[in-house]
């Protein structure tokens, strides 16, 4: 199974500041024939199900604010929140879907400083 | 509007059985691959099972293989998870989740999730 490791486990950011979350996979999730990274990001607010933010490592899901962006390729990926809002307090997960079973990172908790 | 509504969660004794249901609406259920994903209390996300749109392709996590059975009924727009030989470590919120990619043959990213149903395995 592909192991997904996120860093940091938690971070506190001031309102309006940038937040950066990293995700590393134990093997590549880049499918060479399509040049697509099989990597997704989710936000899970307290008491709610996860919500898809980003797929193919950098494609924003419909309706997701443009302050969320994804980058990276191969084994190293980043989710950036350019200007953190109060509603972004949540746990964020990366997930690979390159191979079965799909696996998630352990989560990164974002709080307001 | 896409909606996924899970039901069937309950308190069950170790070794017992339970069947979860997920009612889908707002999209062409028969065209989408579907999944179950679970989350133990205070823990992260774990994919459990996948079923192809036709019902012909099925996958399970090693942790539930041989004990859980996924199925679907397109006439009822419903997804199911039959859980047998339940263990304490199966205690979790179980989410029904739609595959982002259609026409594929494997679990992918998940673009819609239900609110979840809580399964508690305890004596």
PDB file of C-alpha atoms in Angstrom:
ATOM      1  CA  UNK A   1       0.000   0.000   0.000  1.00  0.00           C
ATOM      2  CA  UNK A   2       1.133   3.581  -0.654  1.00  0.00           C
ATOM      3  CA  UNK A   3       1.787   5.427   2.609  1.00  0.00           C
ATOM      4  CA  UNK A   4       0.841   9.112   2.694  1.00  0.00           C
ATOM      5  CA  UNK A   5       2.608  11.318   5.233  1.00  0.00           C
ATOM      6  CA  UNK A   6       1.495  14.868   5.942  1.00  0.00           C
ATOM      7  CA  UNK A   7       3.376  17.660   7.672  1.00  0.00           C
ATOM      8  CA  UNK A   8       2.923  19.379   9.970  1.00  0.00           C
ATOM      9  CA  UNK A   9       0.362  17.561  12.126  1.00  0.00           C
ATOM     10  CA  UNK A  10      -1.072  20.933  13.124  1.00  0.00           C
ATOM     11  CA  UNK A  11      -0.520  24.604  12.473  1.00  0.00           C
ATOM     12  CA  UNK A  12      -1.880  27.871  13.799  1.00  0.00           C
ATOM     13  CA  UNK A  13      -2.221  30.736  11.337  1.00  0.00           C
ATOM     14  CA  UNK A  14      -3.406  34.301  11.730  1.00  0.00           C
ATOM     15  CA  UNK A  15      -6.469  35.370   9.769  1.00  0.00           C
ATOM     16  CA  UNK A  16      -5.440  36.489   6.302  1.00  0.00           C
ATOM     17  CA  UNK A  17      -2.085  34.750   6.453  1.00  0.00           C
ATOM     18  CA  UNK A  18      -0.878  31.889   4.246  1.00  0.00           C
ATOM     19  CA  UNK A  19      -1.091  28.248   5.323  1.00  0.00           C
ATOM     20  CA  UNK A  20       0.974  25.509   3.707  1.00  0.00           C
ATOM     21  CA  UNK A  21       0.410  21.792   4.196  1.00  0.00           C
ATOM     22  CA  UNK A  22       2.748  19.163   2.790  1.00  0.00           C
ATOM     23  CA  UNK A  23       2.018  15.612   1.713  1.00  0.00           C
ATOM     24  CA  UNK A  24       4.551  12.964   0.743  1.00  0.00           C
ATOM     25  CA  UNK A  25       3.758   9.584  -0.803  1.00  0.00           C
ATOM     26  CA  UNK A  26       5.906   6.478  -0.327  1.00  0.00           C
ATOM     27  CA  UNK A  27       5.968   5.956  -4.094  1.00  0.00           C
ATOM     28  CA  UNK A  28       5.092   8.013  -7.118  1.00  0.00           C
ATOM     29  CA  UNK A  29       1.444   8.802  -7.817  1.00  0.00           C
ATOM     30  CA  UNK A  30       2.250  10.261 -11.241  1.00  0.00           C
ATOM     31  CA  UNK A  31       0.818   8.152 -14.054  1.00  0.00           C
ATOM     32  CA  UNK A  32       3.337   8.742 -16.825  1.00  0.00           C
ATOM     33  CA  UNK A  33       1.083   7.955 -19.784  1.00  0.00           C
ATOM     34  CA  UNK A  34      -1.411  10.661 -18.833  1.00  0.00           C
ATOM     35  CA  UNK A  35       1.027  12.913 -16.956  1.00  0.00           C
ATOM     36  CA  UNK A  36      -1.544  13.160 -14.144  1.00  0.00           C
ATOM     37  CA  UNK A  37      -0.881  12.988 -10.438  1.00  0.00           C
ATOM     38  CA  UNK A  38      -3.502  10.852  -8.711  1.00  0.00           C
ATOM     39  CA  UNK A  39      -3.647  13.036  -5.600  1.00  0.00           C
ATOM     40  CA  UNK A  40      -6.595  14.727  -3.904  1.00  0.00           C
ATOM     41  CA  UNK A  41      -7.050  17.112  -0.972  1.00  0.00           C
ATOM     42  CA  UNK A  42     -10.035  17.300   1.391  1.00  0.00           C
ATOM     43  CA  UNK A  43     -11.179  19.624   4.150  1.00  0.00           C
ATOM     44  CA  UNK A  44     -13.121  18.199   7.083  1.00  0.00           C
ATOM     45  CA  UNK A  45     -14.749  20.622   9.471  1.00  0.00           C
ATOM     46  CA  UNK A  46     -15.714  19.414  12.941  1.00  0.00           C
ATOM     47  CA  UNK A  47     -18.746  17.133  12.866  1.00  0.00           C
ATOM     48  CA  UNK A  48     -18.986  17.147   9.068  1.00  0.00           C
ATOM     49  CA  UNK A  49     -17.973  14.742   6.309  1.00  0.00           C
ATOM     50  CA  UNK A  50     -14.871  15.522   4.244  1.00  0.00           C
ATOM     51  CA  UNK A  51     -15.244  17.890   1.308  1.00  0.00           C
ATOM     52  CA  UNK A  52     -13.199  17.506  -1.872  1.00  0.00           C
ATOM     53  CA  UNK A  53     -11.071  20.596  -2.538  1.00  0.00           C
ATOM     54  CA  UNK A  54      -8.479  19.566  -5.120  1.00  0.00           C
ATOM     55  CA  UNK A  55      -7.986  16.576  -7.449  1.00  0.00           C
ATOM     56  CA  UNK A  56      -5.320  15.661 -10.006  1.00  0.00           C
ATOM     57  CA  UNK A  57      -3.047  17.442  -7.487  1.00  0.00           C
ATOM     58  CA  UNK A  58      -3.943  20.931  -8.726  1.00  0.00           C
ATOM     59  CA  UNK A  59      -7.503  21.012 -10.147  1.00  0.00           C
ATOM     60  CA  UNK A  60      -9.907  22.871  -7.895  1.00  0.00           C
ATOM     61  CA  UNK A  61     -13.304  21.264  -7.419  1.00  0.00           C
ATOM     62  CA  UNK A  62     -16.236  23.349  -8.613  1.00  0.00           C
ATOM     63  CA  UNK A  63     -17.242  25.970  -6.048  1.00  0.00           C
ATOM     64  CA  UNK A  64     -14.002  25.815  -4.071  1.00  0.00           C
ATOM     65  CA  UNK A  65     -12.609  29.308  -3.388  1.00  0.00           C
ATOM     66  CA  UNK A  66      -9.485  30.237  -5.339  1.00  0.00           C
ATOM     67  CA  UNK A  67      -7.542  30.833  -2.121  1.00  0.00           C
ATOM     68  CA  UNK A  68      -7.046  27.052  -2.167  1.00  0.00           C
ATOM     69  CA  UNK A  69      -4.373  25.759  -4.516  1.00  0.00           C
ATOM     70  CA  UNK A  70      -2.539  22.486  -4.948  1.00  0.00           C
ATOM     71  CA  UNK A  71       0.902  21.859  -6.372  1.00  0.00           C
ATOM     72  CA  UNK A  72       3.597  19.219  -6.657  1.00  0.00           C
ATOM     73  CA  UNK A  73       4.292  16.079  -8.650  1.00  0.00           C
ATOM     74  CA  UNK A  74       5.545  12.550  -8.217  1.00  0.00           C
ATOM     75  CA  UNK A  75       5.852  12.064  -4.470  1.00  0.00           C
ATOM     76  CA  UNK A  76       5.759  15.572  -2.993  1.00  0.00           C
ATOM     77  CA  UNK A  77       2.673  17.762  -2.855  1.00  0.00           C
ATOM     78  CA  UNK A  78       1.486  20.959  -1.208  1.00  0.00           C
ATOM     79  CA  UNK A  79      -1.888  22.467  -0.363  1.00  0.00           C
ATOM     80  CA  UNK A  80      -1.763  26.225   0.062  1.00  0.00           C
ATOM     81  CA  UNK A  81      -4.441  28.450   1.550  1.00  0.00           C
ATOM     82  CA  UNK A  82      -3.373  31.896   0.394  1.00  0.00           C
ATOM     83  CA  UNK A  83      -5.366  33.893   2.936  1.00  0.00           C
ATOM     84  CA  UNK A  84      -6.818  31.842   5.794  1.00  0.00           C
ATOM     85  CA  UNK A  85     -10.410  32.597   6.761  1.00  0.00           C
ATOM     86  CA  UNK A  86     -12.230  31.630   9.959  1.00  0.00           C
ATOM     87  CA  UNK A  87     -14.203  28.980   8.047  1.00  0.00           C
ATOM     88  CA  UNK A  88     -10.956  27.222   7.097  1.00  0.00           C
ATOM     89  CA  UNK A  89     -10.512  25.888  10.638  1.00  0.00           C
ATOM     90  CA  UNK A  90     -10.574  22.168   9.921  1.00  0.00           C
ATOM     91  CA  UNK A  91      -8.515  19.041   9.409  1.00  0.00           C
ATOM     92  CA  UNK A  92      -7.054  18.647   5.922  1.00  0.00           C
ATOM     93  CA  UNK A  93      -6.285  15.284   4.325  1.00  0.00           C
ATOM     94  CA  UNK A  94      -4.389  14.280   1.221  1.00  0.00           C
ATOM     95  CA  UNK A  95      -5.316  11.049  -0.562  1.00  0.00           C
ATOM     96  CA  UNK A  96      -3.721   9.035  -3.352  1.00  0.00           C
ATOM     97  CA  UNK A  97      -5.835   7.171  -5.875  1.00  0.00           C
ATOM     98  CA  UNK A  98      -2.968   5.941  -8.052  1.00  0.00           C
ATOM     99  CA  UNK A  99      -3.348   2.397  -6.783  1.00  0.00           C
ATOM    100  CA  UNK A 100      -5.804   0.385  -4.735  1.00  0.00           C
ATOM    101  CA  UNK A 101      -6.314   0.648  -1.864  1.00  0.00           C
ATOM    102  CA  UNK A 102      -6.669   4.418  -1.951  1.00  0.00           C
ATOM    103  CA  UNK A 103      -4.919   5.790   1.125  1.00  0.00           C
ATOM    104  CA  UNK A 104      -5.103   9.001   3.130  1.00  0.00           C
ATOM    105  CA  UNK A 105      -2.577  11.042   5.037  1.00  0.00           C
ATOM    106  CA  UNK A 106      -3.002  11.251   8.801  1.00  0.00           C
ATOM    107  CA  UNK A 107      -4.452  14.764   8.587  1.00  0.00           C
ATOM    108  CA  UNK A 108      -3.276  18.296   9.384  1.00  0.00           C
ATOM    109  CA  UNK A 109      -5.258  20.413  11.813  1.00  0.00           C
ATOM    110  CA  UNK A 110      -5.460  24.113  10.943  1.00  0.00           C
ATOM    111  CA  UNK A 111      -6.341  26.557  13.696  1.00  0.00           C
ATOM    112  CA  UNK A 112      -6.492  30.324  13.976  1.00  0.00           C
ATOM    113  CA  UNK A 113      -3.726  31.967  15.975  1.00  0.00           C
TER     114      UNK A 113
ATOM    115  CA  UNK B   1     -28.567  18.436  -5.874  1.00  0.00           C
ATOM    116  CA  UNK B   2     -26.525  15.338  -5.146  1.00  0.00           C
ATOM    117  CA  UNK B   3     -27.514  13.704  -1.853  1.00  0.00           C
ATOM    118  CA  UNK B   4     -26.205  10.624  -0.110  1.00  0.00           C
ATOM    119  CA  UNK B   5     -27.984   9.549   3.065  1.00  0.00           C
ATOM    120  CA  UNK B   6     -26.625   6.681   5.137  1.00  0.00           C
ATOM    121  CA  UNK B   7     -28.620   4.662   7.651  1.00  0.00           C
ATOM    122  CA  UNK B   8     -28.381   1.462   9.644  1.00  0.00           C
ATOM    123  CA  UNK B   9     -25.682   2.331  12.144  1.00  0.00           C
ATOM    124  CA  UNK B  10     -26.194   0.956  15.647  1.00  0.00           C
ATOM    125  CA  UNK B  11     -24.596  -0.499  18.762  1.00  0.00           C
ATOM    126  CA  UNK B  12     -23.753  -4.156  18.148  1.00  0.00           C
ATOM    127  CA  UNK B  13     -21.893  -6.775  20.140  1.00  0.00           C
ATOM    128  CA  UNK B  14     -18.547  -8.181  18.971  1.00  0.00           C
ATOM    129  CA  UNK B  15     -19.156 -10.988  16.500  1.00  0.00           C
ATOM    130  CA  UNK B  16     -22.484  -9.499  15.472  1.00  0.00           C
ATOM    131  CA  UNK B  17     -23.776  -8.292  12.102  1.00  0.00           C
ATOM    132  CA  UNK B  18     -25.161  -5.068  10.703  1.00  0.00           C
ATOM    133  CA  UNK B  19     -26.273  -3.838   7.285  1.00  0.00           C
ATOM    134  CA  UNK B  20     -25.720  -0.232   6.276  1.00  0.00           C
ATOM    135  CA  UNK B  21     -27.656   1.506   3.519  1.00  0.00           C
ATOM    136  CA  UNK B  22     -26.982   4.632   1.483  1.00  0.00           C
ATOM    137  CA  UNK B  23     -29.817   6.279  -0.426  1.00  0.00           C
ATOM    138  CA  UNK B  24     -28.622   8.313  -3.414  1.00  0.00           C
ATOM    139  CA  UNK B  25     -30.471  11.083  -5.220  1.00  0.00           C
ATOM    140  CA  UNK B  26     -29.808  14.001  -7.537  1.00  0.00           C
ATOM    141  CA  UNK B  27     -27.638  12.118 -10.024  1.00  0.00           C
ATOM    142  CA  UNK B  28     -27.653   9.056 -12.247  1.00  0.00           C
ATOM    143  CA  UNK B  29     -26.748   6.495  -9.603  1.00  0.00           C
ATOM    144  CA  UNK B  30     -26.331   3.644 -12.078  1.00  0.00           C
ATOM    145  CA  UNK B  31     -23.545   5.548 -13.874  1.00  0.00           C
ATOM    146  CA  UNK B  32     -21.268   6.049 -10.881  1.00  0.00           C
ATOM    147  CA  UNK B  33     -18.861   3.864  -8.987  1.00  0.00           C
ATOM    148  CA  UNK B  34     -19.441   4.051  -5.216  1.00  0.00           C
ATOM    149  CA  UNK B  35     -17.441   3.549  -2.044  1.00  0.00           C
ATOM    150  CA  UNK B  36     -17.626   3.166   1.709  1.00  0.00           C
ATOM    151  CA  UNK B  37     -15.074   5.105   3.783  1.00  0.00           C
ATOM    152  CA  UNK B  38     -14.898   4.988   7.572  1.00  0.00           C
ATOM    153  CA  UNK B  39     -13.502   7.131  10.348  1.00  0.00           C
ATOM    154  CA  UNK B  40     -12.880   5.809  13.848  1.00  0.00           C
ATOM    155  CA  UNK B  41     -13.669   8.303  16.646  1.00  0.00           C
ATOM    156  CA  UNK B  42     -11.041  11.047  16.664  1.00  0.00           C
ATOM    157  CA  UNK B  43      -9.030   9.298  13.938  1.00  0.00           C
ATOM    158  CA  UNK B  44      -8.315   9.673  10.230  1.00  0.00           C
ATOM    159  CA  UNK B  45     -10.030   8.348   7.130  1.00  0.00           C
ATOM    160  CA  UNK B  46      -9.880   4.728   5.946  1.00  0.00           C
ATOM    161  CA  UNK B  47     -11.283   3.499   2.642  1.00  0.00           C
ATOM    162  CA  UNK B  48     -13.336   0.330   3.152  1.00  0.00           C
ATOM    163  CA  UNK B  49     -14.845  -0.864  -0.118  1.00  0.00           C
ATOM    164  CA  UNK B  50     -15.611  -0.011  -3.761  1.00  0.00           C
ATOM    165  CA  UNK B  51     -18.201  -1.209  -6.231  1.00  0.00           C
ATOM    166  CA  UNK B  52     -18.269  -0.494  -9.953  1.00  0.00           C
ATOM    167  CA  UNK B  53     -21.288   1.107 -11.585  1.00  0.00           C
ATOM    168  CA  UNK B  54     -22.330  -2.251 -13.024  1.00  0.00           C
ATOM    169  CA  UNK B  55     -21.682  -4.008  -9.733  1.00  0.00           C
ATOM    170  CA  UNK B  56     -19.166  -6.291 -11.394  1.00  0.00           C
ATOM    171  CA  UNK B  57     -15.949  -4.830  -9.973  1.00  0.00           C
ATOM    172  CA  UNK B  58     -15.618  -4.980  -6.196  1.00  0.00           C
ATOM    173  CA  UNK B  59     -12.660  -4.261  -3.900  1.00  0.00           C
ATOM    174  CA  UNK B  60     -12.170  -4.356  -0.139  1.00  0.00           C
ATOM    175  CA  UNK B  61      -9.615  -3.131   2.332  1.00  0.00           C
ATOM    176  CA  UNK B  62      -7.609  -6.019   3.797  1.00  0.00           C
ATOM    177  CA  UNK B  63      -8.982  -5.123   7.240  1.00  0.00           C
ATOM    178  CA  UNK B  64     -12.547  -6.072   6.219  1.00  0.00           C
ATOM    179  CA  UNK B  65     -12.017  -8.647   3.467  1.00  0.00           C
ATOM    180  CA  UNK B  66     -14.016 -11.798   4.086  1.00  0.00           C
ATOM    181  CA  UNK B  67     -16.252 -10.074   6.652  1.00  0.00           C
ATOM    182  CA  UNK B  68     -17.898  -7.197   4.751  1.00  0.00           C
ATOM    183  CA  UNK B  69     -19.900  -7.338   1.520  1.00  0.00           C
ATOM    184  CA  UNK B  70     -20.709  -4.325  -0.644  1.00  0.00           C
ATOM    185  CA  UNK B  71     -23.675  -4.330  -3.001  1.00  0.00           C
ATOM    186  CA  UNK B  72     -25.919  -1.947  -4.890  1.00  0.00           C
ATOM    187  CA  UNK B  73     -29.466  -1.811  -6.228  1.00  0.00           C
ATOM    188  CA  UNK B  74     -29.788   0.651  -9.103  1.00  0.00           C
ATOM    189  CA  UNK B  75     -33.577   0.264  -9.172  1.00  0.00           C
ATOM    190  CA  UNK B  76     -33.644   1.629  -5.617  1.00  0.00           C
ATOM    191  CA  UNK B  77     -30.702   4.034  -6.076  1.00  0.00           C
ATOM    192  CA  UNK B  78     -29.109   2.448  -3.047  1.00  0.00           C
ATOM    193  CA  UNK B  79     -25.717   1.234  -1.876  1.00  0.00           C
ATOM    194  CA  UNK B  80     -25.275  -1.322   0.900  1.00  0.00           C
ATOM    195  CA  UNK B  81     -22.608  -2.682   3.220  1.00  0.00           C
ATOM    196  CA  UNK B  82     -23.260  -5.989   4.967  1.00  0.00           C
ATOM    197  CA  UNK B  83     -20.925  -6.248   7.937  1.00  0.00           C
ATOM    198  CA  UNK B  84     -20.406  -9.614   9.661  1.00  0.00           C
ATOM    199  CA  UNK B  85     -18.107 -10.814  12.448  1.00  0.00           C
ATOM    200  CA  UNK B  86     -17.823  -7.271  13.734  1.00  0.00           C
ATOM    201  CA  UNK B  87     -14.880  -6.316  15.940  1.00  0.00           C
ATOM    202  CA  UNK B  88     -14.254  -3.436  18.317  1.00  0.00           C
ATOM    203  CA  UNK B  89     -11.867  -1.938  15.762  1.00  0.00           C
ATOM    204  CA  UNK B  90     -14.743  -1.615  13.280  1.00  0.00           C
ATOM    205  CA  UNK B  91     -16.236   1.113  15.481  1.00  0.00           C
ATOM    206  CA  UNK B  92     -16.437   4.175  13.259  1.00  0.00           C
ATOM    207  CA  UNK B  93     -18.577   6.582  11.317  1.00  0.00           C
ATOM    208  CA  UNK B  94     -19.235   4.969   7.940  1.00  0.00           C
ATOM    209  CA  UNK B  95     -19.536   7.312   4.970  1.00  0.00           C
ATOM    210  CA  UNK B  96     -20.969   6.558   1.572  1.00  0.00           C
ATOM    211  CA  UNK B  97     -18.877   8.372  -1.066  1.00  0.00           C
ATOM    212  CA  UNK B  98     -19.217   8.812  -4.815  1.00  0.00           C
ATOM    213  CA  UNK B  99     -16.272   8.179  -7.127  1.00  0.00           C
ATOM    214  CA  UNK B 100     -15.028  11.317  -8.879  1.00  0.00           C
ATOM    215  CA  UNK B 101     -14.077   9.299 -11.960  1.00  0.00           C
ATOM    216  CA  UNK B 102     -16.842   7.553 -13.872  1.00  0.00           C
ATOM    217  CA  UNK B 103     -16.360   4.630 -16.180  1.00  0.00           C
ATOM    218  CA  UNK B 104     -13.267   3.523 -14.329  1.00  0.00           C
ATOM    219  CA  UNK B 105     -12.553   0.217 -12.683  1.00  0.00           C
ATOM    220  CA  UNK B 106     -11.041   1.287  -9.365  1.00  0.00           C
ATOM    221  CA  UNK B 107     -11.635   3.638  -6.441  1.00  0.00           C
ATOM    222  CA  UNK B 108     -10.579   7.205  -7.104  1.00  0.00           C
ATOM    223  CA  UNK B 109     -11.075  10.538  -5.368  1.00  0.00           C
ATOM    224  CA  UNK B 110     -14.479  11.067  -3.787  1.00  0.00           C
ATOM    225  CA  UNK B 111     -16.496  14.084  -4.843  1.00  0.00           C
ATOM    226  CA  UNK B 112     -19.646  13.650  -2.736  1.00  0.00           C
ATOM    227  CA  UNK B 113     -19.990  12.223   0.756  1.00  0.00           C
ATOM    228  CA  UNK B 114     -22.969  11.471   2.953  1.00  0.00           C
ATOM    229  CA  UNK B 115     -23.222  12.660   6.554  1.00  0.00           C
ATOM    230  CA  UNK B 116     -22.287   9.211   7.817  1.00  0.00           C
ATOM    231  CA  UNK B 117     -23.778   6.610  10.143  1.00  0.00           C
ATOM    232  CA  UNK B 118     -22.170   5.534  13.413  1.00  0.00           C
ATOM    233  CA  UNK B 119     -21.384   1.893  14.061  1.00  0.00           C
ATOM    234  CA  UNK B 120     -20.339   1.004  17.594  1.00  0.00           C
ATOM    235  CA  UNK B 121     -19.074  -2.490  18.366  1.00  0.00           C
ATOM    236  CA  UNK B 122     -19.032  -3.107  22.084  1.00  0.00           C
ATOM    237  CA  UNK B 123     -20.283  -5.542  24.683  1.00  0.00           C
TER     238      UNK B 123
END
